[in-house]
Amino acid sequence: MSARFDYSTAPPAYVWLNGKLVPWAEATVPVTAMGASGGLAVFEGVKAYWNPAEEQLYIVRLDAHLKRLYDSMKIVRMVPSYRPEELAAAALDMLRANQIREDTYLRPVAFYDGVKLPSFRYTVGAAPDICLSAMAFHTHLLQHKAKACAVSSWTRLSDNQSPPRVKVMSNYQNNRLAFTEAFVDGYDDAILLDERGKVTEATGACLFMVRDGVVVTPSISHGILESVTRDTVIRLCRDVLGLTVQEREVDRTELYVCEEVFLSGTGEEVTAVTSVDRLPVADGQPGPVFLAVERLYHDLVRGLDRRYPEWRTPVYEPTS
Ligand code: PMP
């Protein structure tokens, strides 16, 4: 068994909290707030990749992540005090204040601190606290990372229970139960089915399969987070690789007989799935579509491939 990501644990020197850059050690939440705020937080995971030749840090699809943060807040009826443009500027300020020059994971969180009485009525329509923080991570792109996945015995949440399209902390107990079960059983990750037995996604990433040459992924109304990376991968497969992409229902047993399975997500980047329930996917090696997507994704997020400039927000002034 191995850890999923090799994130550095070093905290940033500064976080952005409610409009100010605050030294990390001073950005604290009262201990009494933690229980009350436990599930009342929506968040994003955004990555920024360092381009050494340009001495530039590129934030990947910042606008799309902020759009999803605001969608999450709307669905859970948080009324933010900041506009998306202000948070985009705050993200740049925070990364610059920390003088970050390495691959970095950026985490915006909107949360109720729970200092007031822990009653739902005090949260209705209230403005959340907002914090932006960052930590270094090690990319596995171009290493052809592969996972052995199990189909989980846990069922994916559904829209009318706790909507999976909301990136709310409380949803992640569902993912964690599935991940933990798979991990203790010797797998790297789990794939969750919905209550009708259809494939949804992995515990922190969306799922693609290649079947009869067609790239297939569950649609956004099949119990998945509306993933930014999923959209990126669909567009790369269609527009750059010229492949047919279908968004449709996927059966568990299709994963056993298809040519390729792979996962995509901001944290996940892209990862091949080389077995499902201990059945090898095709020959049990990362497949050609995955390898092409991995190369494209790596080159685009680091700004080595200059296409799709709207997907990269540069943090620093260009040096030349
Ligand atoms: N599904 C889940 C459950 C996730 O946590 C993530 C990671 N945010 C994804 C999918 C991938 O989403 P994105 O590509 O926007 O990071």
mmCIF file of C-alpha atoms and ligand atoms in Angstrom:
data_model
loop_
_atom_site.group_PDB
_atom_site.id
_atom_site.type_symbol
_atom_site.label_atom_id
_atom_site.label_comp_id
_atom_site.label_asym_id
_atom_site.label_seq_id
_atom_site.Cartn_x
_atom_site.Cartn_y
_atom_site.Cartn_z
ATOM 1 C CA MET A 1 0.000 0.000 0.000
ATOM 2 C CA SER A 2 1.328 3.448 -0.832
ATOM 3 C CA ALA A 3 0.241 7.004 -0.063
ATOM 4 C CA ARG A 4 -1.794 8.524 -2.886
ATOM 5 C CA PHE A 5 -0.057 11.872 -3.178
ATOM 6 C CA ASP A 6 3.294 12.982 -1.954
ATOM 7 C CA TYR A 7 2.272 16.462 -0.806
ATOM 8 C CA SER A 8 4.737 18.473 1.176
ATOM 9 C CA THR A 9 3.292 19.367 4.552
ATOM 10 C CA ALA A 10 5.135 22.695 4.871
ATOM 11 C CA PRO A 11 2.523 25.417 5.387
ATOM 12 C CA PRO A 12 2.672 28.626 3.344
ATOM 13 C CA ALA A 13 4.136 31.733 5.033
ATOM 14 C CA TYR A 14 0.899 33.626 4.327
ATOM 15 C CA VAL A 15 -2.708 32.739 3.704
ATOM 16 C CA TRP A 16 -5.396 35.112 2.431
ATOM 17 C CA LEU A 17 -8.191 35.311 5.004
ATOM 18 C CA ASN A 18 -11.249 37.532 4.624
ATOM 19 C CA GLY A 19 -9.524 40.203 2.572
ATOM 20 C CA LYS A 20 -6.065 40.211 4.188
ATOM 21 C CA LEU A 21 -2.771 38.390 3.844
ATOM 22 C CA VAL A 22 -2.216 36.856 7.273
ATOM 23 C CA PRO A 23 0.862 34.935 8.529
ATOM 24 C CA TRP A 24 -0.105 31.251 8.538
ATOM 25 C CA ALA A 25 0.350 30.834 12.304
ATOM 26 C CA GLU A 26 -2.065 33.722 12.970
ATOM 27 C CA ALA A 27 -4.796 32.435 10.617
ATOM 28 C CA THR A 28 -6.546 30.415 13.293
ATOM 29 C CA VAL A 29 -10.099 29.302 13.976
ATOM 30 C CA PRO A 30 -11.429 29.126 17.574
ATOM 31 C CA VAL A 31 -11.429 25.570 18.876
ATOM 32 C CA THR A 32 -15.141 25.865 19.646
ATOM 33 C CA ALA A 33 -15.813 26.628 15.996
ATOM 34 C CA MET A 34 -14.525 23.373 14.621
ATOM 35 C CA GLY A 35 -17.446 21.121 15.515
ATOM 36 C CA ALA A 36 -19.985 23.678 14.416
ATOM 37 C CA SER A 37 -18.266 24.312 11.121
ATOM 38 C CA GLY A 38 -17.369 20.685 10.375
ATOM 39 C CA GLY A 39 -19.453 20.145 7.295
ATOM 40 C CA LEU A 40 -20.317 23.744 6.589
ATOM 41 C CA ALA A 41 -17.481 24.422 4.212
ATOM 42 C CA VAL A 42 -17.295 24.417 0.439
ATOM 43 C CA PHE A 43 -13.927 24.382 -1.213
ATOM 44 C CA GLU A 44 -11.859 24.085 -4.356
ATOM 45 C CA GLY A 45 -8.621 22.377 -5.274
ATOM 46 C CA VAL A 46 -6.653 24.276 -7.906
ATOM 47 C CA LYS A 47 -3.164 23.616 -9.173
ATOM 48 C CA ALA A 48 -0.417 25.917 -10.342
ATOM 49 C CA TYR A 49 2.541 24.532 -12.310
ATOM 50 C CA TRP A 50 6.012 26.063 -12.388
ATOM 51 C CA ASN A 51 7.630 26.666 -15.776
ATOM 52 C CA PRO A 52 11.394 26.949 -15.065
ATOM 53 C CA ALA A 53 12.397 28.240 -18.514
ATOM 54 C CA GLU A 54 9.955 31.143 -18.273
ATOM 55 C CA GLU A 55 10.291 31.494 -14.478
ATOM 56 C CA GLN A 56 6.536 31.552 -14.450
ATOM 57 C CA LEU A 57 3.864 29.937 -12.277
ATOM 58 C CA TYR A 58 0.684 29.091 -14.198
ATOM 59 C CA ILE A 59 -2.610 28.613 -12.331
ATOM 60 C CA VAL A 60 -4.689 26.051 -14.221
ATOM 61 C CA ARG A 61 -8.269 26.984 -15.114
ATOM 62 C CA LEU A 62 -8.665 29.391 -12.204
ATOM 63 C CA ASP A 63 -11.869 30.928 -13.629
ATOM 64 C CA ALA A 64 -13.545 27.523 -13.963
ATOM 65 C CA HIS A 65 -12.623 26.597 -10.379
ATOM 66 C CA LEU A 66 -13.922 29.914 -9.027
ATOM 67 C CA LYS A 67 -17.122 29.485 -11.047
ATOM 68 C CA ARG A 68 -17.625 26.093 -9.376
ATOM 69 C CA LEU A 69 -16.871 27.588 -5.933
ATOM 70 C CA TYR A 70 -19.586 30.192 -6.497
ATOM 71 C CA ASP A 71 -21.988 27.523 -7.797
ATOM 72 C CA SER A 72 -21.289 25.436 -4.670
ATOM 73 C CA MET A 73 -21.922 28.474 -2.444
ATOM 74 C CA LYS A 74 -25.172 29.252 -4.262
ATOM 75 C CA ILE A 75 -26.504 25.703 -3.865
ATOM 76 C CA VAL A 76 -25.714 25.631 -0.123
ATOM 77 C CA ARG A 77 -27.031 29.210 0.228
ATOM 78 C CA MET A 78 -23.840 30.923 1.312
ATOM 79 C CA VAL A 79 -23.750 34.578 0.276
ATOM 80 C CA PRO A 80 -20.113 35.532 -0.288
ATOM 81 C CA SER A 81 -18.847 39.030 0.478
ATOM 82 C CA TYR A 82 -16.365 38.892 -2.408
ATOM 83 C CA ARG A 83 -16.770 38.763 -6.164
ATOM 84 C CA PRO A 84 -14.985 36.038 -8.168
ATOM 85 C CA GLU A 85 -12.598 38.663 -9.641
ATOM 86 C CA GLU A 86 -11.600 39.687 -6.117
ATOM 87 C CA LEU A 87 -10.807 36.091 -5.188
ATOM 88 C CA ALA A 88 -8.839 35.646 -8.420
ATOM 89 C CA ALA A 89 -6.750 38.728 -7.538
ATOM 90 C CA ALA A 90 -6.422 37.446 -3.954
ATOM 91 C CA ALA A 91 -5.080 34.112 -5.219
ATOM 92 C CA LEU A 92 -2.373 35.938 -7.172
ATOM 93 C CA ASP A 93 -1.525 38.148 -4.164
ATOM 94 C CA MET A 94 -1.237 35.126 -1.889
ATOM 95 C CA LEU A 95 0.990 33.139 -4.276
ATOM 96 C CA ARG A 96 3.220 36.190 -4.846
ATOM 97 C CA ALA A 97 3.443 36.945 -1.101
ATOM 98 C CA ASN A 98 4.699 33.387 -0.600
ATOM 99 C CA GLN A 99 7.131 33.795 -3.530
ATOM 100 C CA ILE A 100 6.096 30.384 -4.782
ATOM 101 C CA ARG A 101 8.354 28.952 -7.483
ATOM 102 C CA GLU A 102 7.303 25.298 -7.548
ATOM 103 C CA ASP A 103 4.281 23.154 -8.380
ATOM 104 C CA THR A 104 1.597 24.216 -5.939
ATOM 105 C CA TYR A 105 -1.855 23.179 -4.799
ATOM 106 C CA LEU A 106 -4.119 26.139 -4.046
ATOM 107 C CA ARG A 107 -7.086 25.630 -1.750
ATOM 108 C CA PRO A 108 -9.905 28.178 -1.498
ATOM 109 C CA VAL A 109 -12.347 27.376 1.341
ATOM 110 C CA ALA A 110 -15.600 29.175 2.220
ATOM 111 C CA PHE A 111 -16.778 28.202 5.691
ATOM 112 C CA TYR A 112 -18.970 29.218 8.565
ATOM 113 C CA ASP A 113 -16.783 29.639 11.602
ATOM 114 C CA GLY A 114 -19.567 28.586 13.946
ATOM 115 C CA VAL A 115 -18.642 31.153 16.588
ATOM 116 C CA LYS A 116 -22.302 32.125 16.813
ATOM 117 C CA LEU A 117 -24.780 29.590 18.150
ATOM 118 C CA PRO A 118 -24.392 26.419 16.080
ATOM 119 C CA SER A 119 -27.890 26.620 14.650
ATOM 120 C CA PHE A 120 -28.694 26.288 10.952
ATOM 121 C CA ARG A 121 -30.825 29.431 11.046
ATOM 122 C CA TYR A 122 -27.755 31.639 11.658
ATOM 123 C CA THR A 123 -26.184 30.324 8.479
ATOM 124 C CA VAL A 124 -29.091 30.926 6.086
ATOM 125 C CA GLY A 125 -27.968 33.558 3.608
ATOM 126 C CA ALA A 126 -24.978 34.481 5.789
ATOM 127 C CA ALA A 127 -21.569 35.443 4.393
ATOM 128 C CA PRO A 128 -18.944 32.739 4.924
ATOM 129 C CA ASP A 129 -15.346 33.339 5.935
ATOM 130 C CA ILE A 130 -13.070 32.737 2.951
ATOM 131 C CA CYS A 131 -9.499 31.472 3.152
ATOM 132 C CA LEU A 132 -7.021 30.845 0.329
ATOM 133 C CA SER A 133 -3.977 28.735 1.151
ATOM 134 C CA ALA A 134 -1.346 26.825 -0.798
ATOM 135 C CA MET A 135 1.035 23.913 -0.438
ATOM 136 C CA ALA A 136 3.662 22.310 -2.639
ATOM 137 C CA PHE A 137 2.995 19.009 -4.385
ATOM 138 C CA HIS A 138 4.984 16.598 -6.533
ATOM 139 C CA THR A 139 3.515 15.938 -9.952
ATOM 140 C CA HIS A 140 3.351 12.377 -11.279
ATOM 141 C CA LEU A 141 2.636 13.484 -14.848
ATOM 142 C CA LEU A 142 4.722 11.648 -17.462
ATOM 143 C CA GLN A 143 5.440 8.839 -14.972
ATOM 144 C CA HIS A 144 2.525 6.815 -16.401
ATOM 145 C CA LYS A 145 1.073 6.374 -12.930
ATOM 146 C CA ALA A 146 -1.326 3.419 -12.740
ATOM 147 C CA LYS A 147 -3.863 2.309 -10.153
ATOM 148 C CA ALA A 148 -5.583 -0.931 -9.236
ATOM 149 C CA CYS A 149 -9.204 -0.014 -8.485
ATOM 150 C CA ALA A 150 -12.060 -1.810 -6.784
ATOM 151 C CA VAL A 151 -15.726 -1.148 -7.350
ATOM 152 C CA SER A 152 -16.890 0.021 -3.939
ATOM 153 C CA SER A 153 -19.565 -1.575 -1.789
ATOM 154 C CA TRP A 154 -20.532 1.998 -0.822
ATOM 155 C CA THR A 155 -23.102 3.811 -2.998
ATOM 156 C CA ARG A 156 -22.387 7.299 -4.391
ATOM 157 C CA LEU A 157 -24.417 10.166 -2.995
ATOM 158 C CA SER A 158 -27.198 11.464 -5.212
ATOM 159 C CA ASP A 159 -28.450 14.921 -6.138
ATOM 160 C CA ASN A 160 -31.448 14.920 -3.832
ATOM 161 C CA GLN A 161 -29.506 13.634 -0.812
ATOM 162 C CA SER A 162 -26.289 15.640 -0.791
ATOM 163 C CA PRO A 163 -25.563 16.852 -4.323
ATOM 164 C CA PRO A 164 -22.231 15.546 -5.668
ATOM 165 C CA ARG A 165 -21.854 18.641 -7.890
ATOM 166 C CA VAL A 166 -21.381 20.709 -4.703
ATOM 167 C CA LYS A 167 -17.789 20.516 -3.505
ATOM 168 C CA VAL A 168 -18.816 20.524 0.141
ATOM 169 C CA MET A 169 -16.632 18.942 2.826
ATOM 170 C CA SER A 170 -19.466 16.834 4.212
ATOM 171 C CA ASN A 171 -19.835 14.954 0.899
ATOM 172 C CA TYR A 172 -16.323 13.611 1.262
ATOM 173 C CA GLN A 173 -17.211 11.147 4.020
ATOM 174 C CA ASN A 174 -18.858 9.147 1.209
ATOM 175 C CA ASN A 175 -15.613 9.229 -0.789
ATOM 176 C CA ARG A 176 -13.519 8.496 2.288
ATOM 177 C CA LEU A 177 -15.530 5.405 3.230
ATOM 178 C CA ALA A 178 -15.051 4.058 -0.298
ATOM 179 C CA PHE A 179 -11.352 4.941 -0.379
ATOM 180 C CA THR A 180 -10.660 3.449 3.057
ATOM 181 C CA GLU A 181 -12.422 0.202 2.213
ATOM 182 C CA ALA A 182 -10.447 -0.133 -1.021
ATOM 183 C CA PHE A 183 -7.160 0.828 0.621
ATOM 184 C CA VAL A 184 -7.399 -1.679 3.486
ATOM 185 C CA ASP A 185 -8.330 -4.341 0.916
ATOM 186 C CA GLY A 186 -5.066 -3.636 -0.954
ATOM 187 C CA TYR A 187 -6.348 -1.490 -3.820
ATOM 188 C CA ASP A 188 -5.175 1.997 -4.745
ATOM 189 C CA ASP A 189 -8.608 3.567 -5.165
ATOM 190 C CA ALA A 190 -12.332 2.859 -5.442
ATOM 191 C CA ILE A 191 -14.932 3.443 -8.139
ATOM 192 C CA LEU A 192 -18.394 4.265 -6.801
ATOM 193 C CA LEU A 193 -21.685 3.176 -8.361
ATOM 194 C CA ASP A 194 -24.925 5.130 -7.976
ATOM 195 C CA GLU A 195 -28.119 3.670 -6.492
ATOM 196 C CA ARG A 196 -28.990 2.224 -9.931
ATOM 197 C CA GLY A 197 -25.650 0.465 -10.174
ATOM 198 C CA LYS A 198 -24.191 2.828 -12.791
ATOM 199 C CA VAL A 199 -20.570 3.964 -12.642
ATOM 200 C CA THR A 200 -20.074 7.476 -11.216
ATOM 201 C CA GLU A 201 -16.445 8.366 -10.424
ATOM 202 C CA ALA A 202 -13.447 7.482 -8.271
ATOM 203 C CA THR A 203 -12.976 8.923 -4.770
ATOM 204 C CA GLY A 204 -11.294 12.132 -5.935
ATOM 205 C CA ALA A 205 -11.380 12.054 -9.709
ATOM 206 C CA CYS A 206 -13.609 11.471 -12.712
ATOM 207 C CA LEU A 207 -13.464 8.309 -14.785
ATOM 208 C CA PHE A 208 -12.979 7.733 -18.509
ATOM 209 C CA MET A 209 -12.972 4.468 -20.416
ATOM 210 C CA VAL A 210 -12.134 3.730 -24.034
ATOM 211 C CA ARG A 211 -14.544 1.211 -25.562
ATOM 212 C CA ASP A 212 -14.380 0.210 -29.235
ATOM 213 C CA GLY A 213 -12.189 3.262 -29.852
ATOM 214 C CA VAL A 214 -14.719 5.699 -28.341
ATOM 215 C CA VAL A 215 -13.850 7.714 -25.223
ATOM 216 C CA VAL A 216 -16.728 7.360 -22.738
ATOM 217 C CA THR A 217 -17.352 9.125 -19.424
ATOM 218 C CA PRO A 218 -20.415 9.273 -17.136
ATOM 219 C CA SER A 219 -22.451 12.414 -17.751
ATOM 220 C CA ILE A 220 -22.636 15.288 -15.256
ATOM 221 C CA SER A 221 -26.021 14.103 -13.963
ATOM 222 C CA HIS A 222 -24.609 10.688 -12.963
ATOM 223 C CA GLY A 223 -23.440 11.396 -9.424
ATOM 224 C CA ILE A 224 -20.178 13.140 -10.231
ATOM 225 C CA LEU A 225 -18.508 16.370 -9.308
ATOM 226 C CA GLU A 226 -18.675 18.648 -12.359
ATOM 227 C CA SER A 227 -14.961 18.359 -12.804
ATOM 228 C CA VAL A 228 -12.782 20.976 -14.457
ATOM 229 C CA THR A 229 -10.175 18.408 -15.514
ATOM 230 C CA ARG A 230 -12.883 16.183 -16.986
ATOM 231 C CA ASP A 231 -13.869 19.107 -19.222
ATOM 232 C CA THR A 232 -10.204 19.647 -20.143
ATOM 233 C CA VAL A 233 -9.753 15.954 -21.024
ATOM 234 C CA ILE A 234 -12.969 15.858 -23.099
ATOM 235 C CA ARG A 235 -11.808 18.880 -25.084
ATOM 236 C CA LEU A 236 -8.328 17.472 -25.628
ATOM 237 C CA CYS A 237 -9.716 14.115 -26.769
ATOM 238 C CA ARG A 238 -12.199 15.735 -29.154
ATOM 239 C CA ASP A 239 -10.339 18.760 -30.434
ATOM 240 C CA VAL A 240 -6.680 17.736 -30.348
ATOM 241 C CA LEU A 241 -6.749 13.930 -30.622
ATOM 242 C CA GLY A 242 -9.801 13.870 -32.934
ATOM 243 C CA LEU A 243 -11.526 11.120 -30.913
ATOM 244 C CA THR A 244 -15.255 10.613 -30.414
ATOM 245 C CA VAL A 245 -16.290 11.319 -26.813
ATOM 246 C CA GLN A 246 -19.600 10.113 -25.371
ATOM 247 C CA GLU A 247 -21.078 11.242 -22.065
ATOM 248 C CA ARG A 248 -23.428 8.417 -21.079
ATOM 249 C CA GLU A 249 -24.360 5.814 -18.480
ATOM 250 C CA VAL A 250 -21.571 3.300 -17.866
ATOM 251 C CA ASP A 251 -22.109 -0.212 -16.495
ATOM 252 C CA ARG A 252 -19.660 -1.793 -14.062
ATOM 253 C CA THR A 253 -18.976 -4.706 -16.398
ATOM 254 C CA GLU A 254 -18.056 -2.380 -19.262
ATOM 255 C CA LEU A 255 -14.979 -1.539 -17.169
ATOM 256 C CA TYR A 256 -13.993 -5.240 -17.342
ATOM 257 C CA VAL A 257 -14.096 -5.501 -21.135
ATOM 258 C CA CYS A 258 -13.029 -2.060 -22.417
ATOM 259 C CA GLU A 259 -9.619 -1.129 -23.869
ATOM 260 C CA GLU A 260 -8.666 1.559 -21.335
ATOM 261 C CA VAL A 261 -9.758 3.136 -18.064
ATOM 262 C CA PHE A 262 -8.207 6.315 -16.679
ATOM 263 C CA LEU A 263 -8.953 8.942 -14.036
ATOM 264 C CA SER A 264 -8.679 12.726 -14.195
ATOM 265 C CA GLY A 265 -8.799 15.469 -11.598
ATOM 266 C CA THR A 266 -6.849 18.417 -10.311
ATOM 267 C CA GLY A 267 -5.196 16.420 -7.529
ATOM 268 C CA GLU A 268 -5.216 13.192 -9.511
ATOM 269 C CA GLU A 269 -3.877 14.843 -12.679
ATOM 270 C CA VAL A 270 -4.343 11.884 -15.049
ATOM 271 C CA THR A 271 -3.796 8.308 -13.870
ATOM 272 C CA ALA A 272 -4.242 5.048 -15.725
ATOM 273 C CA VAL A 273 -6.411 2.342 -14.150
ATOM 274 C CA THR A 274 -4.808 -0.949 -15.109
ATOM 275 C CA SER A 275 -7.137 -3.271 -13.217
ATOM 276 C CA VAL A 276 -10.696 -3.167 -11.905
ATOM 277 C CA ASP A 277 -11.724 -5.731 -9.262
ATOM 278 C CA ARG A 278 -8.414 -7.509 -10.025
ATOM 279 C CA LEU A 279 -9.390 -8.011 -13.680
ATOM 280 C CA PRO A 280 -6.738 -6.484 -15.930
ATOM 281 C CA VAL A 281 -7.909 -3.677 -18.203
ATOM 282 C CA ALA A 282 -6.878 -4.982 -21.667
ATOM 283 C CA ASP A 283 -3.191 -5.996 -21.275
ATOM 284 C CA GLY A 284 -2.877 -4.344 -17.851
ATOM 285 C CA GLN A 285 -0.679 -1.486 -19.118
ATOM 286 C CA PRO A 286 -1.479 2.239 -19.532
ATOM 287 C CA GLY A 287 -3.107 2.550 -22.976
ATOM 288 C CA PRO A 288 -2.407 4.841 -25.943
ATOM 289 C CA VAL A 289 -5.250 7.303 -25.318
ATOM 290 C CA PHE A 290 -4.159 7.730 -21.697
ATOM 291 C CA LEU A 291 -0.528 8.240 -22.740
ATOM 292 C CA ALA A 292 -1.509 10.872 -25.337
ATOM 293 C CA VAL A 293 -3.746 12.700 -22.837
ATOM 294 C CA GLU A 294 -1.030 12.578 -20.156
ATOM 295 C CA ARG A 295 1.527 14.149 -22.502
ATOM 296 C CA LEU A 296 -0.874 16.872 -23.671
ATOM 297 C CA TYR A 297 -2.057 17.652 -20.147
ATOM 298 C CA HIS A 298 1.511 17.920 -18.851
ATOM 299 C CA ASP A 299 2.627 20.211 -21.648
ATOM 300 C CA LEU A 300 -0.454 22.444 -21.432
ATOM 301 C CA VAL A 301 -0.577 22.963 -17.656
ATOM 302 C CA ARG A 302 3.134 23.809 -17.519
ATOM 303 C CA GLY A 303 2.823 26.168 -20.476
ATOM 304 C CA LEU A 304 5.231 24.167 -22.667
ATOM 305 C CA ASP A 305 2.417 23.804 -25.201
ATOM 306 C CA ARG A 306 1.156 27.348 -25.881
ATOM 307 C CA ARG A 307 -2.336 26.339 -27.001
ATOM 308 C CA TYR A 308 -5.332 27.142 -24.777
ATOM 309 C CA PRO A 309 -3.736 30.242 -23.158
ATOM 310 C CA GLU A 310 -7.081 30.973 -21.480
ATOM 311 C CA TRP A 311 -6.501 27.884 -19.293
ATOM 312 C CA ARG A 312 -3.345 29.381 -17.702
ATOM 313 C CA THR A 313 -3.251 32.415 -15.410
ATOM 314 C CA PRO A 314 0.356 33.621 -15.020
ATOM 315 C CA VAL A 315 1.216 34.661 -11.466
ATOM 316 C CA TYR A 316 4.290 36.784 -12.196
ATOM 317 C CA GLU A 317 5.113 39.520 -14.715
ATOM 318 C CA PRO A 318 6.823 37.907 -17.746
ATOM 319 C CA THR A 319 10.622 38.144 -17.427
ATOM 320 C CA SER A 320 11.164 38.944 -21.142
HETATM 321 N N1 PMP B 1 -14.558 14.050 -8.339
HETATM 322 C C1 PMP B 1 -14.276 14.285 -7.054
HETATM 323 C C2 PMP B 1 -15.081 13.607 -6.011
HETATM 324 C C3 PMP B 1 -13.241 15.158 -6.692
HETATM 325 O O1 PMP B 1 -12.963 15.403 -5.418
HETATM 326 C C4 PMP B 1 -12.479 15.767 -7.712
HETATM 327 C C5 PMP B 1 -11.347 16.692 -7.352
HETATM 328 N N2 PMP B 1 -11.772 18.006 -7.207
HETATM 329 C C6 PMP B 1 -12.824 15.506 -9.048
HETATM 330 C C7 PMP B 1 -13.860 14.646 -9.328
HETATM 331 C C8 PMP B 1 -12.096 16.180 -10.151
HETATM 332 O O2 PMP B 1 -12.500 17.529 -10.218
HETATM 333 P P1 PMP B 1 -11.528 18.623 -10.817
HETATM 334 O O3 PMP B 1 -11.094 18.123 -12.129
HETATM 335 O O4 PMP B 1 -12.370 19.841 -10.952
HETATM 336 O O5 PMP B 1 -10.418 18.782 -9.854
#
